[in-house]
Coordinates of C-alpha atoms in Angstrom, one line a residue:
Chain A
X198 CA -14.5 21.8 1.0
X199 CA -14.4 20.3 4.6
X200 CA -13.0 17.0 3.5
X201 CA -10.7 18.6 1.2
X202 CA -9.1 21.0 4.2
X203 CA -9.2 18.4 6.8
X204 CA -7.7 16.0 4.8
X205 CA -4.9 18.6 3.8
X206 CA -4.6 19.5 7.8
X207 CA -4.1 15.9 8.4
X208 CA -1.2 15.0 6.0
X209 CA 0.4 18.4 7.3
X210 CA 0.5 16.6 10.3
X211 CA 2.0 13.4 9.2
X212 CA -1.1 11.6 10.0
X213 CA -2.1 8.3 7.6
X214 CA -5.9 8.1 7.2
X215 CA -5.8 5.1 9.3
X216 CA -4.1 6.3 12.0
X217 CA -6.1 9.5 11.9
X218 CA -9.3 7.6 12.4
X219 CA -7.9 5.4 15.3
X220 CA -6.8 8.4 17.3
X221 CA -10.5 10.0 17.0
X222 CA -11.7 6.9 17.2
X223 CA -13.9 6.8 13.9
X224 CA -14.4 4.0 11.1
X225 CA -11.6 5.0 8.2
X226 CA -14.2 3.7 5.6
X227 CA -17.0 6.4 7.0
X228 CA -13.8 8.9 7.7
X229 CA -12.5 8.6 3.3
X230 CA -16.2 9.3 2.6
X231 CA -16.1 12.9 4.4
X232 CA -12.9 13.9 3.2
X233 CA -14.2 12.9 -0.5
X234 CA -17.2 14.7 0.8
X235 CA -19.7 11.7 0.2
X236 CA -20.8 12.0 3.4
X237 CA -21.7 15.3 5.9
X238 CA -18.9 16.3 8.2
X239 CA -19.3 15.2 12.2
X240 CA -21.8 17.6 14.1
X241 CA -21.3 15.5 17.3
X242 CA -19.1 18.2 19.7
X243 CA -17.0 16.0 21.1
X244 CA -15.9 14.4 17.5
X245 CA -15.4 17.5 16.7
X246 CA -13.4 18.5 19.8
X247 CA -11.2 15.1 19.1
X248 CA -10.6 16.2 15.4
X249 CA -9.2 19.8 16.7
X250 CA -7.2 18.2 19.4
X251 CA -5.6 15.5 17.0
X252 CA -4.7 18.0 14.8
X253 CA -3.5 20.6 17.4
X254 CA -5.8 23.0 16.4
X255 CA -7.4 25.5 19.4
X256 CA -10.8 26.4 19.1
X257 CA -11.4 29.9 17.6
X258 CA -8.2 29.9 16.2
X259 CA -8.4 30.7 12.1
X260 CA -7.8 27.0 11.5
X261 CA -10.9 26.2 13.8
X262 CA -12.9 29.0 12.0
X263 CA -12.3 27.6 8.8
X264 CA -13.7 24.2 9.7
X265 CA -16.1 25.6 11.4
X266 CA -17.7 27.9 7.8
X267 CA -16.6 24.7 5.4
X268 CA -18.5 22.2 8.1
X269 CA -21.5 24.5 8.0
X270 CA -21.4 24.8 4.2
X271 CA -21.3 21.2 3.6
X272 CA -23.5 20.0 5.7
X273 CA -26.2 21.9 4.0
X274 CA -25.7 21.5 0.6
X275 CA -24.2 17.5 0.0
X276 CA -25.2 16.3 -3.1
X277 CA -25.7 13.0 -3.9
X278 CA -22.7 12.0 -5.8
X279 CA -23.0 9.8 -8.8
X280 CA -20.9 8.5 -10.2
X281 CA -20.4 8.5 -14.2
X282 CA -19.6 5.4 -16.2
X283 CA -15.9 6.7 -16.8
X284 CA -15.0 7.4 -13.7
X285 CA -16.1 4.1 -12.7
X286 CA -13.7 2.6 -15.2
X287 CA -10.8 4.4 -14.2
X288 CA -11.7 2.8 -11.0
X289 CA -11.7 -0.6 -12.1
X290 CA -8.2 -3.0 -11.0
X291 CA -5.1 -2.1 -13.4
X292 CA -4.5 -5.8 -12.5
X293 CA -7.1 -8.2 -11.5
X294 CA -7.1 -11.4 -10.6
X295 CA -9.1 -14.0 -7.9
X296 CA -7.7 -15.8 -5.1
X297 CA -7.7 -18.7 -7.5
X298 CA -5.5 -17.1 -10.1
X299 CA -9.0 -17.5 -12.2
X300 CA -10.0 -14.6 -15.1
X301 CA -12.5 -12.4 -14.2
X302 CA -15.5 -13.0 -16.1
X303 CA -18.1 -10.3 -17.7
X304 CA -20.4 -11.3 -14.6
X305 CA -17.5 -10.4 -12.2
X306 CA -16.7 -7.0 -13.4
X307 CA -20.5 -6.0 -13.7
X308 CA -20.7 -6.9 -9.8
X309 CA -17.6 -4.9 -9.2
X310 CA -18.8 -2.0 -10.6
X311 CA -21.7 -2.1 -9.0
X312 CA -20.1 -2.3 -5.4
X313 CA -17.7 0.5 -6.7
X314 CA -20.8 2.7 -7.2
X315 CA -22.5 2.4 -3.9
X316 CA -21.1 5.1 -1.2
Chain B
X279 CA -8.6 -3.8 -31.3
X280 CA -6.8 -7.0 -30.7
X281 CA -4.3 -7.1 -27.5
X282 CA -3.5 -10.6 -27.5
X283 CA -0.2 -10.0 -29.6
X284 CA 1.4 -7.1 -27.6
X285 CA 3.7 -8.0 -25.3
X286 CA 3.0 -5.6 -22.0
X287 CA 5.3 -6.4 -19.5
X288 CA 8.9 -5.4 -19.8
X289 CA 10.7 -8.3 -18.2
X290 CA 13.3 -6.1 -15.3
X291 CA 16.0 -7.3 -13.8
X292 CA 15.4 -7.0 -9.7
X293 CA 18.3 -4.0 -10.0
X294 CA 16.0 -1.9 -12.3
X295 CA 13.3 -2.5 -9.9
X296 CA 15.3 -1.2 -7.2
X297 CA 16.5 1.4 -9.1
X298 CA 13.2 2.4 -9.2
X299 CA 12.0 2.2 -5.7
X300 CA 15.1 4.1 -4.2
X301 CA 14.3 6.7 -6.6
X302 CA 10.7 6.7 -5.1
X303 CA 12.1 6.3 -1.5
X304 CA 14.2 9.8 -2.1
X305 CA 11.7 12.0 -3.5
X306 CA 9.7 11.5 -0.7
X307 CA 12.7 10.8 2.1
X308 CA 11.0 13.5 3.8
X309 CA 8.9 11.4 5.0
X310 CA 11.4 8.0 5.7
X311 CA 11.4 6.1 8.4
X312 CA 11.6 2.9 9.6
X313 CA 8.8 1.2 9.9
X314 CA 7.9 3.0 6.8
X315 CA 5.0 4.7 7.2
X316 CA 4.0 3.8 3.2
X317 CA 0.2 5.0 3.5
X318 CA 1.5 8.2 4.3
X319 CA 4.0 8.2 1.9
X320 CA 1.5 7.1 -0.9
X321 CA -1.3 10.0 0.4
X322 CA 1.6 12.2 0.5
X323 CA 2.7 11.3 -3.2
X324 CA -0.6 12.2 -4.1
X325 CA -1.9 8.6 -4.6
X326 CA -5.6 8.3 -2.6
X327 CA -5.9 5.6 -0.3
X328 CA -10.1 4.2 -0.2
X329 CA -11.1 1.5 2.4
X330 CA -13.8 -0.6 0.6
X331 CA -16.4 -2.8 2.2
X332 CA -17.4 -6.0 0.3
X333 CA -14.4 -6.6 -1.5
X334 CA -14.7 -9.9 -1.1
X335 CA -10.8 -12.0 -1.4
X336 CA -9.4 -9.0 -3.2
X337 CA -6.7 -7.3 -0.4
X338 CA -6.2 -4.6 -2.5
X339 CA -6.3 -3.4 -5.8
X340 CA -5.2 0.2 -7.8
X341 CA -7.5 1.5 -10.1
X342 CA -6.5 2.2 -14.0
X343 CA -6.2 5.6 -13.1
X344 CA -3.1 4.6 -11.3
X345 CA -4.0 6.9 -8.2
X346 CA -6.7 5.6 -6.1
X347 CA -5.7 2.5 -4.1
X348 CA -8.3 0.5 -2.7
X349 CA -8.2 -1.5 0.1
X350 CA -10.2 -4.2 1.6
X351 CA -12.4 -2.3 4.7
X352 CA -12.6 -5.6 6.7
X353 CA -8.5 -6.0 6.8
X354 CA -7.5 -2.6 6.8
X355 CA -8.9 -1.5 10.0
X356 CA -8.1 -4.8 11.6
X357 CA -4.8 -4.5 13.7
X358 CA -4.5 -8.6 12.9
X359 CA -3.8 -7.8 8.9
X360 CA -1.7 -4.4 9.6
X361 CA 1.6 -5.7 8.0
X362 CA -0.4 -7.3 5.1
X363 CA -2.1 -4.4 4.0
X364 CA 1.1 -2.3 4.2
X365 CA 2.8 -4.7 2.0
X366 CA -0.1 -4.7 -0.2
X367 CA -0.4 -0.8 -0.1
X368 CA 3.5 -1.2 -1.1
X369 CA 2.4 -3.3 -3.8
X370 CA 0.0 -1.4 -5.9
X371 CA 2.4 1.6 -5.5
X372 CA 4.7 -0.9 -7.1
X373 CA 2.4 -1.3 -9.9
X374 CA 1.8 2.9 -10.2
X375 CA 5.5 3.3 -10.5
X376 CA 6.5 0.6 -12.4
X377 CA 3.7 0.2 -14.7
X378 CA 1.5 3.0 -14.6
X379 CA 2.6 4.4 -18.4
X380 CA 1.8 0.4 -20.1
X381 CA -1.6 0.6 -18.6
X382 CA -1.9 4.0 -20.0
X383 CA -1.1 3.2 -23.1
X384 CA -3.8 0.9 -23.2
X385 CA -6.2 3.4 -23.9
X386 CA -9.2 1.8 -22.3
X387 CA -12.5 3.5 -22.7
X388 CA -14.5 0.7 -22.1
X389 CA -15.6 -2.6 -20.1
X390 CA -15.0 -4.4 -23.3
X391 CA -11.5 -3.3 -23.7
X392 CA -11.1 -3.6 -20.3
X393 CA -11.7 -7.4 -20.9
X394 CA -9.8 -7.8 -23.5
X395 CA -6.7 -6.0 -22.3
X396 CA -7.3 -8.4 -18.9
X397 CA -7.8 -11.5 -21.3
X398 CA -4.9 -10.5 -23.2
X399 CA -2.3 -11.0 -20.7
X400 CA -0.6 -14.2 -20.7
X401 CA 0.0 -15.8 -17.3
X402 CA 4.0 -15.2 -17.9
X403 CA 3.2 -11.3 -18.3
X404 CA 0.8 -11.8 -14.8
X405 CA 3.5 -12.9 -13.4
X406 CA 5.9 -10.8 -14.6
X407 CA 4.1 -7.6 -13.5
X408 CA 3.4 -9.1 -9.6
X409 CA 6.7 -10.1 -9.5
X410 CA 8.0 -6.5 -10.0
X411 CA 5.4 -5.1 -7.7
X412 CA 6.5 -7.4 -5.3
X413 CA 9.9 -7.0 -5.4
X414 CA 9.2 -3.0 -5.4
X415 CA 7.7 -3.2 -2.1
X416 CA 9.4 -5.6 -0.5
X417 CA 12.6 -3.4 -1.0
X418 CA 10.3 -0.4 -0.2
X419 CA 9.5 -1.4 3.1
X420 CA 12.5 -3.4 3.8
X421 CA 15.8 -0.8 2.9
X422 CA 18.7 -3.3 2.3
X423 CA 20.9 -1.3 4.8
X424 CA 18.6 -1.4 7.5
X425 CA 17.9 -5.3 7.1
X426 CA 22.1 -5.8 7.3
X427 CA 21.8 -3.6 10.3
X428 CA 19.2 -6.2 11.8
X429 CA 20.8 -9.5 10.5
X430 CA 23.9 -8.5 12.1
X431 CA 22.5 -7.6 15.7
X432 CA 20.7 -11.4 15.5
X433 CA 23.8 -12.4 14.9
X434 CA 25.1 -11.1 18.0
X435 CA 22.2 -12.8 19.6
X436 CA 23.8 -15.7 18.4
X437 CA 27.4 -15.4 19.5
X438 CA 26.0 -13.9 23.1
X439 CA 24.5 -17.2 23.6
X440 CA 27.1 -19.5 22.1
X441 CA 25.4 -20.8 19.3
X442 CA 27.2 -19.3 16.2
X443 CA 27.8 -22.8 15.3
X444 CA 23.9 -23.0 14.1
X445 CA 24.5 -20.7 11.3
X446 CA 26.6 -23.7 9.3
X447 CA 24.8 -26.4 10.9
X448 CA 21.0 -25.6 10.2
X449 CA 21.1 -22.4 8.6
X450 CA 17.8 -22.8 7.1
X451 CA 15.9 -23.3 10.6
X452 CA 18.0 -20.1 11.9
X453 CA 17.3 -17.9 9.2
X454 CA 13.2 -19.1 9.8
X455 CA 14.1 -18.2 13.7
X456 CA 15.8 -14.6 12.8
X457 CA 12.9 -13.5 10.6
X458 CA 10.7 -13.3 13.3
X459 CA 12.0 -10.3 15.2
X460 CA 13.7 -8.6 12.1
X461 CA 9.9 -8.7 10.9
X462 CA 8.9 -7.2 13.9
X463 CA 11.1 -4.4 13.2
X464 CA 10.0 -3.7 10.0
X465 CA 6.1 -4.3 10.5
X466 CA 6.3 -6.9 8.0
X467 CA 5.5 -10.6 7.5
X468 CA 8.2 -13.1 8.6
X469 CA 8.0 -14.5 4.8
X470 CA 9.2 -10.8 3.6
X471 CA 12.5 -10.8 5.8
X472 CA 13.1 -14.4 4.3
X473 CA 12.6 -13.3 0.8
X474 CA 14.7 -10.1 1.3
X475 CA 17.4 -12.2 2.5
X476 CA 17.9 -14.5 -0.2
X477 CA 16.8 -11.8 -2.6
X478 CA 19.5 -8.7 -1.1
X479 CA 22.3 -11.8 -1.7
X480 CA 23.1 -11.4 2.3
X481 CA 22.2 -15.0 3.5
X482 CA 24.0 -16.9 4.4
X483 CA 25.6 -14.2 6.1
X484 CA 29.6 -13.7 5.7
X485 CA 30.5 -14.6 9.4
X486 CA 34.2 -15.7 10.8
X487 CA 33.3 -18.7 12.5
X488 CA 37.1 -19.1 13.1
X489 CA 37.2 -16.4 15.2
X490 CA 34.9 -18.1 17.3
X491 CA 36.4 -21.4 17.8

């Protein structure tokens, strides 16, 4: 719900997940994993207060509100997400090869799959 | 089911390819700019965009689902690699446009014919496929009026300082030389502008040395 909203405020505003997470100063790794709502969204007030500003939202506007109820919501009830064997496979490269122009072997796509399931 | 006889990649001519990228590039012109900003245009095309730690020497890759684009955590937030992970954001947008209905097609519902679709391309089709992507982004990121724009105010550079006469003489070294700033311009690597060059059919440029002498 947070993720989901803020990530829909921040293309609204023209802003490229990387260049969202320079201007309030966060990790864009950590910062995709809130807006997929892996992780909890930013309790610290002044990330919070960077976040409104970057997106030109006032505090207790309806905008602000909203974040506020979907922040609330989330951070209470974040599941840990799993995720199933065919999503994983729709995950895996369309086209995949090594520095070394080598095939990837049965071994190699086992460890990718594993790296694509840790969050 | 075997894969090794189908033939995957439609061989394109770089026209069709740019047929399809300008197509891309005016869907979304709402969003066109130079630099183009291409990791808002792919978010805002509805492709997902997923920094990844321990991706080892992969840059980049798209998924089979042809939406979510992952890139390499370690690069991406690393002002050093900007220009290379925009070209290879460019890239596997290449690969969603150009071939997103082969690799559907597929039908891959598991690792095992995930492996044997991957075995099943031969290196010509590999090729084949990159090459398109490739030349999808590089024309992407690099609009052929824009770059004539550039190559013509370098050549002014040029004539301002008397040295026109390098264009006949070396133009290899001055084409090298130019790429740097037009690569600037465009947030890309110098190797880009000297591939669109050569590639666009504008170098050597068509310049009156005549006039000069």
């Amino acid at each position: 719900m947070y993720g989901e909203y803020i990530k829909e405020l921040r293309l609204e505003k023209g802003l490229s997940l990387r260049e969202f997470a320079r201007r309030i100063e966060e990790d864009p790794s950590n910062w995709s994993k809130i807006e997929r709502g892996i992780l909890p969204p930013p309790k610290d007030r002044l990330k919070v207060l960077a976040i409104a500003e970057t997106l030109e939202i006032p505090e207790g506007s309806d905008e602000w509100n909203k974040l506020e109820d979907f922040s609330s919501v989330d951070s209470a009830s974040i599941p840990k997400y799993i995720m199933e064997d065919k999503e994983i496979l729709e995950l895996l490269p369309a086209f995949f090869r090594t520095v070394g122009s080598t095939r990837p072997t049965r071994e190699d796509i086992e460890k990718l799959i594993a790296k694509l399931k840790e969050e | 089911m075997d894969r090794t006889n189908i033939s995957k990649c439609s061989f394109m001519t770089k026209e069709v390819v740019w047929d399809r990228t300008e197509q891309f590039r005016e869907i979304y012109k709402k969003y066109d700019s130079c630099p183009y900003d291409v990791e808002l245009v792919a978010e805002q095309a509805g492709y997902e965009i997923i920094p990844k730690r321990d991706l080892d020497e992969l840059d980049a890759f798209i998924g089979l689902n042809m939406k979510t684009i992952f890139v390499n955590a370690r690069t991406y937030d690393n002002p050093s690699y900007a220009n290379r992970i925009r070209f290879s954001i460019a890239h596997e947008l290449g690969h969603a446009i150009l071939h997103g209905e082969i690799i559907k097609n597929q039908h891959i519902s598991n690792i095992e014919d995930y492996l044997s679709f991957e075995r099943s391309l031969s290196d010509l089709e590999y090729k084949g496929f990159e090459w398109q992507a490739n030349e999808f982004a590089g024309r992407l990121l690099v609009p052929r009026h824009h770059l004539i724009e550039q190559l013509h105010q370098q050549i002014q550079v040029l004539r301002d300082n008397n040295i026109l006469h390098l264009l006949r003489s070396i133009p290899d070294q001055i084409r090298s030389s130019m790429s740097t700033p037009i690569a600037r311009f465009f947030e890309v690597s110098d190797d880009v502008i000297e591939i669109r060059l050569m590639r666009e059919d504008i170098w050597p440029p068509d310049v009156d040395f005549n006039q000069e002498e």
